[in-house]
mmCIF file of C-alpha atoms in Angstrom:
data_model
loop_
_atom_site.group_PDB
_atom_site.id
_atom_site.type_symbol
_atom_site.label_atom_id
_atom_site.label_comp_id
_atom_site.label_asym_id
_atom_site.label_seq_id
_atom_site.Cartn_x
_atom_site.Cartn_y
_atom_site.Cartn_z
ATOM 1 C CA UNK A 131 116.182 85.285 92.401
ATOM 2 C CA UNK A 132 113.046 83.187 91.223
ATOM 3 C CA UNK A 133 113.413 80.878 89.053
ATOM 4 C CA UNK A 134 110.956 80.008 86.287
ATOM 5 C CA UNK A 135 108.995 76.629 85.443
ATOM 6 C CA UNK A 136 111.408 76.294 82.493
ATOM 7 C CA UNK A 137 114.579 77.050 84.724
ATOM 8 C CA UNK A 138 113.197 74.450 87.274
ATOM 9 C CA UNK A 139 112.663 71.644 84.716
ATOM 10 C CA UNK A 140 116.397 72.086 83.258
ATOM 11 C CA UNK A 141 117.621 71.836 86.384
ATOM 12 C CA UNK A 142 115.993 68.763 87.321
ATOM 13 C CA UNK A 143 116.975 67.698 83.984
ATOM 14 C CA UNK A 144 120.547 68.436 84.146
ATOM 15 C CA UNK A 145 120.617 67.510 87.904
ATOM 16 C CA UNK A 146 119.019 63.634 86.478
ATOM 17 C CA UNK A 147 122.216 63.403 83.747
ATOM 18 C CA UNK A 148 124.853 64.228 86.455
ATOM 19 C CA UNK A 149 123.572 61.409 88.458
ATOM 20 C CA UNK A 150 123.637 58.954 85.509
ATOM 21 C CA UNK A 151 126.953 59.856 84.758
ATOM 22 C CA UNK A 152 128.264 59.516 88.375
ATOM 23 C CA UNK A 153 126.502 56.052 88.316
ATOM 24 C CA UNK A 154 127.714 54.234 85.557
ATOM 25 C CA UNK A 155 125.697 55.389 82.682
ATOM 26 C CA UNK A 156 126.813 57.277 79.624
ATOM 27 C CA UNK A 157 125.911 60.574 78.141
ATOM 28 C CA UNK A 158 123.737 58.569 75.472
ATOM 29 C CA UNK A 159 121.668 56.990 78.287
ATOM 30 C CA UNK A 160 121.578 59.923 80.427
ATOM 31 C CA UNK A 161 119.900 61.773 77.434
ATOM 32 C CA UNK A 162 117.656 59.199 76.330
ATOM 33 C CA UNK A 163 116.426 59.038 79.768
ATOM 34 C CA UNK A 164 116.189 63.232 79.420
ATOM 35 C CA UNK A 165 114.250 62.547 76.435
ATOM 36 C CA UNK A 166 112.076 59.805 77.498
ATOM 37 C CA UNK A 167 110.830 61.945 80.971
ATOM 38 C CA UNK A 168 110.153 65.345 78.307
ATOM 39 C CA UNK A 169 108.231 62.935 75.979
ATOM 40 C CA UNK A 170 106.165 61.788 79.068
ATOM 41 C CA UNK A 171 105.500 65.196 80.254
ATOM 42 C CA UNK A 172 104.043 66.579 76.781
ATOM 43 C CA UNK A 173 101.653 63.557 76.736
ATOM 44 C CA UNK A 174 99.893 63.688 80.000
ATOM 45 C CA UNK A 175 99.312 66.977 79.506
ATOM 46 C CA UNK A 176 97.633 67.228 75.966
ATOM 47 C CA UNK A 177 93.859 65.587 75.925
ATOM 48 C CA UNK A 178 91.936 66.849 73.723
ATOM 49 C CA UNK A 179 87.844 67.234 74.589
ATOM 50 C CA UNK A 180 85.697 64.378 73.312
ATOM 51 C CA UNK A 181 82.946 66.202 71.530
ATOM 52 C CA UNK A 182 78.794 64.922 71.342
ATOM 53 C CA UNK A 183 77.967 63.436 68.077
ATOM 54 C CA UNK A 184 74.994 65.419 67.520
ATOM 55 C CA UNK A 185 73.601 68.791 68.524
ATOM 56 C CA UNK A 186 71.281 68.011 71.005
ATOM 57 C CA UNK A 187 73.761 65.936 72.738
ATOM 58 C CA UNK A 188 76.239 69.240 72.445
ATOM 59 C CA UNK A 189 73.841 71.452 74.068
ATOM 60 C CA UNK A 190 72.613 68.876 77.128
ATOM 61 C CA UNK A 191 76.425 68.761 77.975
ATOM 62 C CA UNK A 192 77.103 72.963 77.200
ATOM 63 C CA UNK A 193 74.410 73.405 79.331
ATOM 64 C CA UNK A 194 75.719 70.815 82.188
ATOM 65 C CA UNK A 195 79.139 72.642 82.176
ATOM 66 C CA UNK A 196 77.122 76.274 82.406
ATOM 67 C CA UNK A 197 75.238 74.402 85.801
ATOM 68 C CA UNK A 198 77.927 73.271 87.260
ATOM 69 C CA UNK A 199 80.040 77.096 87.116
ATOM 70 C CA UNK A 200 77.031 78.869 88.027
ATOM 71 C CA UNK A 201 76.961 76.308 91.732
ATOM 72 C CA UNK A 202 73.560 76.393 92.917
ATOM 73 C CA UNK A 203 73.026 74.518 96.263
ATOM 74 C CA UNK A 204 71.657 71.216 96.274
ATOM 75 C CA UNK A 205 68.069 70.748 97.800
ATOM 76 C CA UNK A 206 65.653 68.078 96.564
ATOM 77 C CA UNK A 207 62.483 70.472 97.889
ATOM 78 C CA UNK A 208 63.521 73.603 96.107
ATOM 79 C CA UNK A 209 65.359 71.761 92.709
ATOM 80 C CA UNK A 210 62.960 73.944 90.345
ATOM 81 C CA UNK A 211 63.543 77.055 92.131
ATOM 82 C CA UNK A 212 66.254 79.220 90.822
ATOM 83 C CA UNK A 213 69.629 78.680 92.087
ATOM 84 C CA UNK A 214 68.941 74.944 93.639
ATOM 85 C CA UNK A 215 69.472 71.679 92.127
ATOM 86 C CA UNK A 216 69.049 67.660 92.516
ATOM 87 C CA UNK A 217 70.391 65.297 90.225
ATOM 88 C CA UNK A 218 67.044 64.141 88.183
ATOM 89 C CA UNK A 219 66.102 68.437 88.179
ATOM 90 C CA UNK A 220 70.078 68.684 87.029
ATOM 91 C CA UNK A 221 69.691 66.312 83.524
ATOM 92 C CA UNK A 222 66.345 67.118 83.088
ATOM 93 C CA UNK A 223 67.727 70.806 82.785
ATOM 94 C CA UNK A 224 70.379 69.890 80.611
ATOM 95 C CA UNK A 225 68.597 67.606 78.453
ATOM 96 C CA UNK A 226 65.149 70.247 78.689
ATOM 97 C CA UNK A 227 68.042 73.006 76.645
ATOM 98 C CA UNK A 228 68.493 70.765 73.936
ATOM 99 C CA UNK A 229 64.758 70.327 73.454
ATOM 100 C CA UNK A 230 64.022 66.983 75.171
ATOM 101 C CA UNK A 231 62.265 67.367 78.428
ATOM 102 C CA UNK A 232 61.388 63.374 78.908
ATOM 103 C CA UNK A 233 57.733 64.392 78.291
ATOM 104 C CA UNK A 234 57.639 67.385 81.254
ATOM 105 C CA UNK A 235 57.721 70.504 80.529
ATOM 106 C CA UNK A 236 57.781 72.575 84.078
ATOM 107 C CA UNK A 237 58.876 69.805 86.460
ATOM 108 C CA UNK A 238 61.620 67.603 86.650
ATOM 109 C CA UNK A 239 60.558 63.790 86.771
ATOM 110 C CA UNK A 240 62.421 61.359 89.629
ATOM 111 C CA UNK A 241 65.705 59.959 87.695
ATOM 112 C CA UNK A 242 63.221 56.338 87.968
ATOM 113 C CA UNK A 243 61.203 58.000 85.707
ATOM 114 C CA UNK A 244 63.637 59.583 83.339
ATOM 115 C CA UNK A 245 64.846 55.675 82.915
ATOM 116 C CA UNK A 246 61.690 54.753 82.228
ATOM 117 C CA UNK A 247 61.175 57.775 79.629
ATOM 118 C CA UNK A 248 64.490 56.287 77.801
ATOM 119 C CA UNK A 249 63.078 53.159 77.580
ATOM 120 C CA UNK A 250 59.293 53.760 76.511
ATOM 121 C CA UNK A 251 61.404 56.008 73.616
ATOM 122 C CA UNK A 252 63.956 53.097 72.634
ATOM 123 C CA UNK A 253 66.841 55.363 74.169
ATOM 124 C CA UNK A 254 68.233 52.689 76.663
ATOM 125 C CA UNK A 255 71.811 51.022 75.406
ATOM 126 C CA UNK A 256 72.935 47.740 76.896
ATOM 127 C CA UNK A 257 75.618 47.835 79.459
ATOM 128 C CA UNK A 258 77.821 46.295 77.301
ATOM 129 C CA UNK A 259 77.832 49.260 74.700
ATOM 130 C CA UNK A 260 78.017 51.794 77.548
ATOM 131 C CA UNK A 261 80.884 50.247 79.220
ATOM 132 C CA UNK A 262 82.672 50.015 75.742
ATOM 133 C CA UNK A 263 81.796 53.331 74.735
ATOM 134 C CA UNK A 264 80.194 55.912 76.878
ATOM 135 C CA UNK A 265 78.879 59.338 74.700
ATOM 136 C CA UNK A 266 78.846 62.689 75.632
ATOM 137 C CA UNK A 267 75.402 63.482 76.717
ATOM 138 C CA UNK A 268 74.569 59.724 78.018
ATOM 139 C CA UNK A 269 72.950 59.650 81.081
ATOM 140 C CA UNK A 270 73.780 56.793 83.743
ATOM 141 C CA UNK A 271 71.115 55.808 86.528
ATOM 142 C CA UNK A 272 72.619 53.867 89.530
ATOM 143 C CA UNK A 273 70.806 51.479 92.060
ATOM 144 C CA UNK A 274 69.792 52.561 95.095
ATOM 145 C CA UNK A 275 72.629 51.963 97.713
ATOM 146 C CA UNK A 276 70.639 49.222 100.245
ATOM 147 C CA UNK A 277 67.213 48.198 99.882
ATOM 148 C CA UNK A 278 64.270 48.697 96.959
ATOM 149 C CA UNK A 279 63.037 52.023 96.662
ATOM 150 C CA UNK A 280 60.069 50.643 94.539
ATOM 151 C CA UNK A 281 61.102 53.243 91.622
ATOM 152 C CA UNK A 282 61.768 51.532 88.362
ATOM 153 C CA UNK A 283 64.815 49.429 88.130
ATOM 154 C CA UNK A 284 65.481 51.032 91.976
ATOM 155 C CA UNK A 285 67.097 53.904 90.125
ATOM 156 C CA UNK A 286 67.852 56.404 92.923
ATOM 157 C CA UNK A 287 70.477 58.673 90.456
ATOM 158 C CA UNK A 288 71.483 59.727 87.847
ATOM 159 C CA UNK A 289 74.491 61.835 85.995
ATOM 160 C CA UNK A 290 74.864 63.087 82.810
ATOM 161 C CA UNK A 291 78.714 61.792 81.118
ATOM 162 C CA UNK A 292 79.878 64.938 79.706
ATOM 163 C CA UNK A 293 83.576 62.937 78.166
ATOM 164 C CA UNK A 294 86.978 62.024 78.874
ATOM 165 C CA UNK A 295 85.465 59.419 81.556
ATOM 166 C CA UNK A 296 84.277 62.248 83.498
ATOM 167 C CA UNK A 297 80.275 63.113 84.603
ATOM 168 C CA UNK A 298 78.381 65.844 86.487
ATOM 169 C CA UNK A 299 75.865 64.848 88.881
ATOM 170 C CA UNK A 300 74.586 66.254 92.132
ATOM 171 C CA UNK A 301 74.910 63.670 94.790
ATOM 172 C CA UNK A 302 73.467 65.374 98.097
ATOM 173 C CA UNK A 303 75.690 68.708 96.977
ATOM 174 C CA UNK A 304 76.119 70.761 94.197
ATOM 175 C CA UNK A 305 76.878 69.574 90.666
ATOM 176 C CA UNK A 306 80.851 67.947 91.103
ATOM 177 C CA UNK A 307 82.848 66.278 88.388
ATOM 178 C CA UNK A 308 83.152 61.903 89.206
ATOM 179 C CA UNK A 309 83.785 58.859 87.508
ATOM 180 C CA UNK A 310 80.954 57.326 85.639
ATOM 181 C CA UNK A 311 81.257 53.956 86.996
ATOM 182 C CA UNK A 312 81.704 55.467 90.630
ATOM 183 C CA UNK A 313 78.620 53.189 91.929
ATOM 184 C CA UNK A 314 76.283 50.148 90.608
ATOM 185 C CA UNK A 315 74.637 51.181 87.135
ATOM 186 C CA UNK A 316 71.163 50.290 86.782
ATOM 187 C CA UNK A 317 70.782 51.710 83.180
ATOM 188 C CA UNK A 318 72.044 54.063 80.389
ATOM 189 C CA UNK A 319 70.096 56.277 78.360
ATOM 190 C CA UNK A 320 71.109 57.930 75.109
ATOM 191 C CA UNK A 321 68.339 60.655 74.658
ATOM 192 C CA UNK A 322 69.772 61.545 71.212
ATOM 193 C CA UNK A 323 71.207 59.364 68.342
#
């Protein structure tokens, strides 16, 4: 007989109290330790979504998600056809959704030049408001890994945080969840306030 999740957590439970009481510890113990692990559990598990302030920033990270489930290949010569993505053609789609194409309408500009978009348009933060409190719909631009590229602050990439300290990007493959601060940050734009 198979036994449910419910059956298997009980018995863990109840398996945890019988070793407390064979060691020393009382029923009380045993059962605040019960109720300490159960408390844990429900916690980890409940996180609720961090939601963009505005609508713009709503729709650049609706249409990230849509991106990312629909997995179109990664390819920096075809990332305007159909189907194929990089990661400047990846925000720029987002971003183009919620009505703010960083001044191109039909082609994606380099992530150097979305930075420099964000700043000519006073949308740059300082670091030290990004690191304190990233936004849904923020996009981060990271350093090129070794050398200058020549490209404005040597941006070489850029992701779009979409909450919960997570961001899409497409790194050399197709848009993937990562952590924000995975690599040096040149800059962080806020394309909506």
């Amino acid at each position: 007989m198979r036994k449910t999740k419910k059956q298997k957590i009980r018995a863990g439970l109840l398996s945890l109290a019988l070793v407390f009481t064979l060691t020393g510890c009382g029923h009380e113990q045993a059962k605040k330790a019960v109720t300490k692990t159960t408390k844990v559990k429900k916690q980890t598990t409940t996180t609720a979504q961090e939601k963009p302030k505005n609508t713009k920033a709503f729709k650049a990270v609706k249409t990230a998600i849509r991106i990312y489930k629909e997995h179109p290949k990664y390819s920096q010569a075809k990332r305007m056809q159909e189907g194929y993505i990089d990661c400047s053609a990846y925000v720029w789609k987002c971003w183009k959704a919620a009505g703010i194409p960083f001044g191109e309408s039909s082609y994606a500009p380099t992530a150097a030049e979305i930075a420099r978009w964000c700043e000519e348009n006073h949308c740059l933060i300082s670091e030290e408001k990004a690191k304190n409190h990233l936004e849904p719909g923020d996009l981060i631009f990271y350093t090129n890994k070794r050398g200058n590229n020549g490209r404005f602050r040597n941006i070489a990439h850029v992701s779009i945080y979409i909450g919960n300290e997570k961001m899409l990007h497409a790194d050399g493959a197709p848009p993937a969840y990562g952590n924000p601060w995975y690599r040096k940050v040149a800059a962080v734009g806020r394309p909506a306030r």
